[in-house]
């Protein structure tokens, strides 16, 4: 069992920055990938960015050039710059370990004036 725990969400003005963190606790061996997803009200959950154990990354076109995903040990980060109101959503950390997906509880990101 592995448990993702997110932190760093909050209220930010348009154009501002925020860094989300996700810590993997529990049995952390065998982690293949860690990523960030988001879900806005009435919308389907979508991939934001993901990074593999080998360091390769993939991200949504809507966040390219603005968001950066990175890893350090059992931590994954999402640096969010130039935030837009449409980035408002609950952001979830997902850990892929031994063929199973583990989801965090989510952290709210609100971009508004």
Short mmCIF file of C-alpha atoms in Angstrom, two decimals:
data_model
loop_
_atom_site.label_atom_id
_atom_site.label_comp_id
_atom_site.label_asym_id
_atom_site.label_seq_id
_atom_site.Cartn_x
_atom_site.Cartn_y
_atom_site.Cartn_z
CA UNK A 1 0.00 0.00 0.00
CA UNK A 2 1.15 3.49 -0.83
CA UNK A 3 -0.59 6.67 0.21
CA UNK A 4 -0.20 9.93 -1.71
CA UNK A 5 -0.57 13.07 0.38
CA UNK A 6 -0.93 16.39 -1.44
CA UNK A 7 -0.21 19.85 -0.15
CA UNK A 8 0.26 23.37 -1.48
CA UNK A 9 -3.16 24.24 -2.86
CA UNK A 10 -4.82 27.55 -2.23
CA UNK A 11 -6.19 30.76 -3.67
CA UNK A 12 -4.04 32.59 -6.22
CA UNK A 13 -4.60 35.58 -8.47
CA UNK A 14 -4.42 35.18 -12.24
CA UNK A 15 -0.82 35.25 -13.39
CA UNK A 16 0.39 34.01 -10.03
CA UNK A 17 2.33 30.89 -9.11
CA UNK A 18 1.83 27.92 -6.86
CA UNK A 19 3.78 24.75 -6.14
CA UNK A 20 2.00 21.54 -5.29
CA UNK A 21 3.74 18.73 -3.45
CA UNK A 22 2.86 15.07 -3.16
CA UNK A 23 4.52 12.74 -0.69
CA UNK A 24 4.31 8.98 -1.06
CA UNK A 25 4.07 7.19 2.26
CA UNK A 26 3.79 3.52 3.13
CA UNK A 27 5.30 0.91 0.84
CA UNK A 28 7.15 3.06 -1.67
CA UNK A 29 9.18 0.40 -3.44
CA UNK A 30 8.07 -0.46 -6.95
CA UNK A 31 6.71 2.97 -7.86
CA UNK A 32 6.62 3.27 -11.64
CA UNK A 33 5.22 6.76 -12.07
CA UNK A 34 3.80 9.72 -10.22
CA UNK A 35 1.50 12.30 -11.70
CA UNK A 36 -0.99 15.08 -11.30
CA UNK A 37 -4.59 15.13 -12.45
CA UNK A 38 -7.27 17.74 -11.99
CA UNK A 39 -11.02 17.90 -11.98
CA UNK A 40 -13.12 21.03 -12.31
CA UNK A 41 -16.80 21.11 -11.31
CA UNK A 42 -18.93 19.31 -13.88
CA UNK A 43 -15.86 18.20 -15.82
CA UNK A 44 -14.07 14.90 -16.25
CA UNK A 45 -10.81 14.31 -14.45
CA UNK A 46 -7.89 14.99 -16.76
CA UNK A 47 -4.17 14.41 -16.81
CA UNK A 48 -2.06 17.46 -16.03
CA UNK A 49 1.42 15.96 -15.99
CA UNK A 50 3.12 12.69 -15.18
CA UNK A 51 6.69 11.57 -14.61
CA UNK A 52 8.04 8.02 -14.75
CA UNK A 53 10.63 6.41 -12.52
CA UNK A 54 13.06 6.88 -15.39
CA UNK A 55 12.43 10.62 -15.47
CA UNK A 56 10.43 10.90 -18.67
CA UNK A 57 7.55 13.36 -18.54
CA UNK A 58 4.30 14.03 -20.30
CA UNK A 59 1.89 16.90 -19.84
CA UNK A 60 -1.34 18.30 -21.17
CA UNK A 61 -1.13 20.81 -24.00
CA UNK A 62 -3.09 23.30 -21.92
CA UNK A 63 -0.31 23.53 -19.33
CA UNK A 64 2.81 23.19 -21.48
CA UNK A 65 5.18 26.07 -20.89
CA UNK A 66 3.45 26.98 -17.64
CA UNK A 67 3.57 23.88 -15.43
CA UNK A 68 6.59 21.76 -14.61
CA UNK A 69 6.57 18.34 -12.96
CA UNK A 70 9.59 17.03 -11.09
CA UNK A 71 10.59 14.21 -8.74
CA UNK A 72 12.83 13.90 -5.73
CA UNK A 73 12.99 10.57 -3.89
CA UNK A 74 9.39 9.79 -2.92
CA UNK A 75 8.15 13.28 -3.66
CA UNK A 76 6.60 14.70 -6.79
CA UNK A 77 6.08 18.39 -7.40
CA UNK A 78 4.03 20.50 -9.74
CA UNK A 79 5.31 24.02 -10.25
CA UNK A 80 2.48 26.11 -11.66
CA UNK A 81 3.24 29.49 -13.18
CA UNK A 82 1.14 32.00 -15.11
CA UNK A 83 -2.01 30.58 -13.59
CA UNK A 84 -5.33 31.18 -15.30
CA UNK A 85 -8.89 31.03 -13.95
CA UNK A 86 -9.46 27.92 -16.05
CA UNK A 87 -6.79 26.16 -13.99
CA UNK A 88 -9.21 26.20 -11.05
CA UNK A 89 -9.83 22.61 -10.01
CA UNK A 90 -9.17 19.98 -7.42
CA UNK A 91 -5.71 18.60 -8.11
CA UNK A 92 -5.03 14.95 -7.37
CA UNK A 93 -1.76 13.12 -7.04
CA UNK A 94 -1.66 9.63 -8.54
CA UNK A 95 1.00 7.05 -7.83
CA UNK A 96 1.39 3.98 -10.03
CA UNK A 97 2.91 1.12 -8.08
CA UNK A 98 3.13 -2.50 -9.16
CA UNK A 99 0.34 -2.11 -11.68
CA UNK A 100 -2.08 -0.38 -9.33
CA UNK A 101 -3.17 3.25 -9.12
CA UNK A 102 -3.23 5.08 -5.82
CA UNK A 103 -4.96 8.44 -5.49
CA UNK A 104 -4.53 11.21 -3.01
CA UNK A 105 -7.39 13.09 -1.40
CA UNK A 106 -6.95 16.12 -3.62
CA UNK A 107 -6.06 19.73 -2.98
CA UNK A 108 -8.09 22.72 -4.13
CA UNK A 109 -6.51 25.27 -6.44
CA UNK A 110 -8.54 28.41 -7.07
CA UNK A 111 -7.35 31.08 -9.48
CA UNK A 112 -9.43 34.20 -9.05
CA UNK A 113 -9.26 37.92 -8.41
#
